[in-house]
Amino acid sequence: MPNKLENERSPYLLQHKDNPVSWYPWGEAAFEKAKSEDKPIFLSIGYSTCHWCHVMAHESFEDSEVARLLDDYVCIKVDREERPDIDAVYMAVCQALTGSGGWPLTIFMTPEQKPFFAGTYFPKENRYGRQGLMDLLRQVTLLWKLEREKLLESSEKITAVLKQYHSAASGEADRAILKKAYQQLLQTFDPVWGGFGGAPKFPTPHNLLFLMRMYKAEKMPEALQMVEVTLKHMANGGIFDQIGGGFSRYSTDGRWLVPHFEKMLYDNALLILAYLEAFQLTKNPFYADIAKRTADYILEELTDPEGGFYCGQDADSDGVEGKYYLFTPDEVARAVGKEDGAEFCRLYNVTERGNFEGKSIPNRIGQTGAGWNADDPRIKCLYEFRKARVRLHLDNKILLSWNGWTMTALTRAGLVLNDSRYTEAAVKAQEFISAKMASAGSRLFLRYCDGEAAHAGQLDDYAVYTLALLELYRASFEAGYLKEAVFRAKQMMDLFEDKEDGGYYLTAHDAEALISRPKETYDGAIPSGNAAAELVLEELASLTGETPFREAADRQHRFMAGQAVEYPAAHCFALMAMAKSLNPHKELIATGSGIPKELLTYLREHPAQDLSILFKSAENERGLAEIAPFTASYPASEDPMWYLCENGTCHAPQTDFNQLNLS
């Protein structure tokens, strides 16, 4: 019989609707049941493409013996992608109690939502020194009956600590903190294979973007070298899908060979940005090709017909991790023929012995010379051969913040690669969000799935979507994008800013009250919402010239400097926003009857993060003056006219773009 998850939209919750466990979604019904029946709560948090979530589900949540033990609890399932606020609160508990975290996240708590025990994956039974779930459930049930006061005392202490978890310290944004982050990244950098730290290795593209900014601003060739070593080895490894494009979430080994095979939208979006910027800096077409293949993967595999972008694809097919991606020499020969198959196997390290559980993950590690081009018909044959296998589970939720990162990446790809397909996909996504993920009162929703928009937008949704609008403006100079960016940034400030201690809360002031109000500042797999907000405010301060944005940006710089002071390498995206305020900066006003081609060419060829650009024409001058009042004094003109200012000084107007000193 289905449990209380059968009417949910989340793919993760629906994966558990037929479990013998009597799951509830997060909500008052579950908490009232726990109170009325005097039961503790068993909270399980995960996501639909999580391999270990699947393992724990198959071992325990599909097992009737475990389900009987869970009858002593009220059981709640949460999709961490739909409710990042709940996940943030209880992940902080897990990290505080155990020193680490991850998914599946397992929490035992009171009916008042106060936790007293936390962990991640538990096998069904005790195994290799790891406590089993059945043993744990029996222990907690006994403690709840016989020593409840100790559990309640523990839950009160944990909750009290959680409420004091976020430091209110502020600091000063200066170059010292940027250089400290650089040194920390240098200390953990793997000079042989790239990346930072040992296995498992995550791509962390925001770290690479920060290093490229340091290279450009501080003339540090070692910074670019770290980036190039990492980008090349990742692109040659098994973490990059050599046949279908796109990157897996992380590598289980140090040389990027064996990935954890799930593919996530946000990783691929951020990696597109890193490869595009490396291409602009080095002019190496290899980086452009990887960016293109990754963008093509998103368009092919993760794009909804209505315009949004799906969350990701599972690591498992037929219940086996990685099975979809693996090849034997015989399978390659069947797909492309014996002769071409032998060549592919030589170029991509596909052997009879294999490199993963008896089969091979195609890779280019140690290879010299070029591999097959992505447009090669033989690659397409392999791709079609693979598609005939049991398909990967697709998480078809559309998350606003992840879509924001993807819109930013595709907009930039459209400009840098001069390919309108990517720009059109980003524009369509923005139109989809405006139509489907904004309420009648113009508040944003966090997710859309199967025709339903749900859950109040959180900080990341407003901040990252605003960054995407600014990227669309930068590529098109359509004033409507800039106008909405201003509107969303003001909403962000009104809904999320902590007026007393600084920074931005994850949830709005009128959101559901949890046992604490999270305020995330460090970068994980994705830059933090506070870092994205910092960049939004700095960009708009430069573009609009408006004092409230400048003051808000400066407040956020001080707040994030205080958060980052001990380990700034964990705050690289915030440091990029700080660097914009610290480094020399230029403002360019262009006027004319149409966007000059030389301006778009310049932006295509240069990562011009130190340049703010506004375009004024007779058609948009009134609207632009509402957004950036200082532009009213610039006369609209038929022929191009350029007004360049830098570091508080304005130069004489120019009619020749080539006379501008933009570098």
mmCIF file with all atom_site columns, C-alpha atoms in Angstrom, residues 22-107:
data_model
loop_
_atom_site.group_PDB
_atom_site.id
_atom_site.type_symbol
_atom_site.label_atom_id
_atom_site.label_alt_id
_atom_site.label_comp_id
_atom_site.label_asym_id
_atom_site.label_entity_id
_atom_site.label_seq_id
_atom_site.pdbx_PDB_ins_code
_atom_site.Cartn_x
_atom_site.Cartn_y
_atom_site.Cartn_z
_atom_site.occupancy
_atom_site.B_iso_or_equiv
_atom_site.pdbx_formal_charge
_atom_site.auth_seq_id
_atom_site.auth_comp_id
_atom_site.auth_asym_id
_atom_site.auth_atom_id
_atom_site.pdbx_PDB_model_num
ATOM 1  C CA . SER A 1 22  ? 4.973  4.661  6.704  1.00 0.00 ? 22  SER A CA 1
ATOM 2  C CA . TRP A 1 23  ? 6.661  7.777  5.333  1.00 0.00 ? 23  TRP A CA 1
ATOM 3  C CA . TYR A 1 24  ? 5.219  11.273 5.712  1.00 0.00 ? 24  TYR A CA 1
ATOM 4  C CA . PRO A 1 25  ? 6.357  14.358 3.820  1.00 0.00 ? 25  PRO A CA 1
ATOM 5  C CA . TRP A 1 26  ? 7.604  17.218 6.003  1.00 0.00 ? 26  TRP A CA 1
ATOM 6  C CA . GLY A 1 27  ? 4.559  18.969 7.412  1.00 0.00 ? 27  GLY A CA 1
ATOM 7  C CA . GLU A 1 28  ? 2.231  19.524 10.333 1.00 0.00 ? 28  GLU A CA 1
ATOM 8  C CA . ALA A 1 29  ? 0.474  16.169 9.891  1.00 0.00 ? 29  ALA A CA 1
ATOM 9  C CA . ALA A 1 30  ? 3.681  14.334 10.752 1.00 0.00 ? 30  ALA A CA 1
ATOM 10 C CA . PHE A 1 31  ? 4.507  16.487 13.755 1.00 0.00 ? 31  PHE A CA 1
ATOM 11 C CA . GLU A 1 32  ? 0.980  16.308 15.148 1.00 0.00 ? 32  GLU A CA 1
ATOM 12 C CA . LYS A 1 33  ? 1.044  12.513 14.813 1.00 0.00 ? 33  LYS A CA 1
ATOM 13 C CA . ALA A 1 34  ? 4.363  12.354 16.687 1.00 0.00 ? 34  ALA A CA 1
ATOM 14 C CA . LYS A 1 35  ? 2.993  14.506 19.491 1.00 0.00 ? 35  LYS A CA 1
ATOM 15 C CA . SER A 1 36  ? -0.330 12.687 19.795 1.00 0.00 ? 36  SER A CA 1
ATOM 16 C CA . GLU A 1 37  ? 1.301  9.232  19.736 1.00 0.00 ? 37  GLU A CA 1
ATOM 17 C CA . ASP A 1 38  ? 4.306  10.310 21.845 1.00 0.00 ? 38  ASP A CA 1
ATOM 18 C CA . LYS A 1 39  ? 6.833  9.043  19.289 1.00 0.00 ? 39  LYS A CA 1
ATOM 19 C CA . PRO A 1 40  ? 10.259 10.303 18.214 1.00 0.00 ? 40  PRO A CA 1
ATOM 20 C CA . ILE A 1 41  ? 10.768 11.322 14.603 1.00 0.00 ? 41  ILE A CA 1
ATOM 21 C CA . PHE A 1 42  ? 13.011 9.494  12.153 1.00 0.00 ? 42  PHE A CA 1
ATOM 22 C CA . LEU A 1 43  ? 14.026 12.031 9.489  1.00 0.00 ? 43  LEU A CA 1
ATOM 23 C CA . SER A 1 44  ? 15.720 10.866 6.275  1.00 0.00 ? 44  SER A CA 1
ATOM 24 C CA . ILE A 1 45  ? 17.026 13.441 3.787  1.00 0.00 ? 45  ILE A CA 1
ATOM 25 C CA . GLY A 1 46  ? 18.412 12.661 0.332  1.00 0.00 ? 46  GLY A CA 1
ATOM 26 C CA . TYR A 1 47  ? 17.899 13.243 -3.373 1.00 0.00 ? 47  TYR A CA 1
ATOM 27 C CA . SER A 1 48  ? 16.835 11.123 -6.303 1.00 0.00 ? 48  SER A CA 1
ATOM 28 C CA . THR A 1 49  ? 20.210 10.717 -8.036 1.00 0.00 ? 49  THR A CA 1
ATOM 29 C CA . CYS A 1 50  ? 22.099 9.873  -4.818 1.00 0.00 ? 50  CYS A CA 1
ATOM 30 C CA . HIS A 1 51  ? 23.744 6.431  -5.084 1.00 0.00 ? 51  HIS A CA 1
ATOM 31 C CA . TRP A 1 52  ? 24.017 5.781  -1.334 1.00 0.00 ? 52  TRP A CA 1
ATOM 32 C CA . CYS A 1 53  ? 20.434 6.937  -0.854 1.00 0.00 ? 53  CYS A CA 1
ATOM 33 C CA . HIS A 1 54  ? 19.463 4.129  -3.238 1.00 0.00 ? 54  HIS A CA 1
ATOM 34 C CA . VAL A 1 55  ? 21.637 1.654  -1.346 1.00 0.00 ? 55  VAL A CA 1
ATOM 35 C CA . MET A 1 56  ? 20.052 2.505  2.009  1.00 0.00 ? 56  MET A CA 1
ATOM 36 C CA . ALA A 1 57  ? 16.587 2.410  0.452  1.00 0.00 ? 57  ALA A CA 1
ATOM 37 C CA . HIS A 1 58  ? 17.115 -1.067 -1.037 1.00 0.00 ? 58  HIS A CA 1
ATOM 38 C CA . GLU A 1 59  ? 18.770 -2.457 2.092  1.00 0.00 ? 59  GLU A CA 1
ATOM 39 C CA . SER A 1 60  ? 16.468 -0.962 4.695  1.00 0.00 ? 60  SER A CA 1
ATOM 40 C CA . PHE A 1 61  ? 13.486 1.093  3.577  1.00 0.00 ? 61  PHE A CA 1
ATOM 41 C CA . GLU A 1 62  ? 12.201 -1.623 1.245  1.00 0.00 ? 62  GLU A CA 1
ATOM 42 C CA . ASP A 1 63  ? 12.628 -4.218 4.003  1.00 0.00 ? 63  ASP A CA 1
ATOM 43 C CA . SER A 1 64  ? 9.591  -5.218 6.085  1.00 0.00 ? 64  SER A CA 1
ATOM 44 C CA . GLU A 1 65  ? 11.747 -6.097 9.100  1.00 0.00 ? 65  GLU A CA 1
ATOM 45 C CA . VAL A 1 66  ? 13.170 -2.558 9.216  1.00 0.00 ? 66  VAL A CA 1
ATOM 46 C CA . ALA A 1 67  ? 9.704  -1.117 8.569  1.00 0.00 ? 67  ALA A CA 1
ATOM 47 C CA . ARG A 1 68  ? 8.363  -2.875 11.694 1.00 0.00 ? 68  ARG A CA 1
ATOM 48 C CA . LEU A 1 69  ? 11.092 -1.277 13.803 1.00 0.00 ? 69  LEU A CA 1
ATOM 49 C CA . LEU A 1 70  ? 10.283 2.104  12.270 1.00 0.00 ? 70  LEU A CA 1
ATOM 50 C CA . ASP A 1 71  ? 6.675  1.745  13.430 1.00 0.00 ? 71  ASP A CA 1
ATOM 51 C CA . ASP A 1 72  ? 7.965  3.076  16.769 1.00 0.00 ? 72  ASP A CA 1
ATOM 52 C CA . TYR A 1 73  ? 8.714  6.372  14.996 1.00 0.00 ? 73  TYR A CA 1
ATOM 53 C CA . VAL A 1 74  ? 7.005  8.921  12.831 1.00 0.00 ? 74  VAL A CA 1
ATOM 54 C CA . CYS A 1 75  ? 9.058  8.735  9.628  1.00 0.00 ? 75  CYS A CA 1
ATOM 55 C CA . ILE A 1 76  ? 9.618  11.804 7.448  1.00 0.00 ? 76  ILE A CA 1
ATOM 56 C CA . LYS A 1 77  ? 11.250 11.904 3.999  1.00 0.00 ? 77  LYS A CA 1
ATOM 57 C CA . VAL A 1 78  ? 12.718 15.163 2.667  1.00 0.00 ? 78  VAL A CA 1
ATOM 58 C CA . ASP A 1 79  ? 14.149 15.914 -0.775 1.00 0.00 ? 79  ASP A CA 1
ATOM 59 C CA . ARG A 1 80  ? 17.109 18.122 0.078  1.00 0.00 ? 80  ARG A CA 1
ATOM 60 C CA . GLU A 1 81  ? 16.903 19.781 -3.335 1.00 0.00 ? 81  GLU A CA 1
ATOM 61 C CA . GLU A 1 82  ? 13.298 20.847 -2.734 1.00 0.00 ? 82  GLU A CA 1
ATOM 62 C CA . ARG A 1 83  ? 13.913 21.930 0.859  1.00 0.00 ? 83  ARG A CA 1
ATOM 63 C CA . PRO A 1 84  ? 17.516 23.130 1.141  1.00 0.00 ? 84  PRO A CA 1
ATOM 64 C CA . ASP A 1 85  ? 16.528 25.042 4.295  1.00 0.00 ? 85  ASP A CA 1
ATOM 65 C CA . ILE A 1 86  ? 15.621 21.855 6.170  1.00 0.00 ? 86  ILE A CA 1
ATOM 66 C CA . ASP A 1 87  ? 18.716 20.144 4.825  1.00 0.00 ? 87  ASP A CA 1
ATOM 67 C CA . ALA A 1 88  ? 20.958 23.044 5.895  1.00 0.00 ? 88  ALA A CA 1
ATOM 68 C CA . VAL A 1 89  ? 19.636 22.991 9.467  1.00 0.00 ? 89  VAL A CA 1
ATOM 69 C CA . TYR A 1 90  ? 20.081 19.262 10.028 1.00 0.00 ? 90  TYR A CA 1
ATOM 70 C CA . MET A 1 91  ? 23.287 18.935 8.019  1.00 0.00 ? 91  MET A CA 1
ATOM 71 C CA . ALA A 1 92  ? 24.785 21.499 10.421 1.00 0.00 ? 92  ALA A CA 1
ATOM 72 C CA . VAL A 1 93  ? 23.692 19.197 13.255 1.00 0.00 ? 93  VAL A CA 1
ATOM 73 C CA . CYS A 1 94  ? 25.345 16.179 11.622 1.00 0.00 ? 94  CYS A CA 1
ATOM 74 C CA . GLN A 1 95  ? 28.581 18.048 10.971 1.00 0.00 ? 95  GLN A CA 1
ATOM 75 C CA . ALA A 1 96  ? 28.655 19.381 14.531 1.00 0.00 ? 96  ALA A CA 1
ATOM 76 C CA . LEU A 1 97  ? 28.032 15.959 16.090 1.00 0.00 ? 97  LEU A CA 1
ATOM 77 C CA . THR A 1 98  ? 30.088 13.739 13.777 1.00 0.00 ? 98  THR A CA 1
ATOM 78 C CA . GLY A 1 99  ? 32.595 16.057 12.107 1.00 0.00 ? 99  GLY A CA 1
ATOM 79 C CA . SER A 1 100 ? 31.299 15.217 8.629  1.00 0.00 ? 100 SER A CA 1
ATOM 80 C CA . GLY A 1 101 ? 28.131 15.070 6.584  1.00 0.00 ? 101 GLY A CA 1
ATOM 81 C CA . GLY A 1 102 ? 26.606 13.792 3.388  1.00 0.00 ? 102 GLY A CA 1
ATOM 82 C CA . TRP A 1 103 ? 23.592 11.989 2.033  1.00 0.00 ? 103 TRP A CA 1
ATOM 83 C CA . PRO A 1 104 ? 21.542 10.100 2.929  1.00 0.00 ? 104 PRO A CA 1
ATOM 84 C CA . LEU A 1 105 ? 21.265 12.216 6.074  1.00 0.00 ? 105 LEU A CA 1
ATOM 85 C CA . THR A 1 106 ? 19.723 10.401 9.054  1.00 0.00 ? 106 THR A CA 1
ATOM 86 C CA . ILE A 1 107 ? 18.307 12.374 11.985 1.00 0.00 ? 107 ILE A CA 1
#
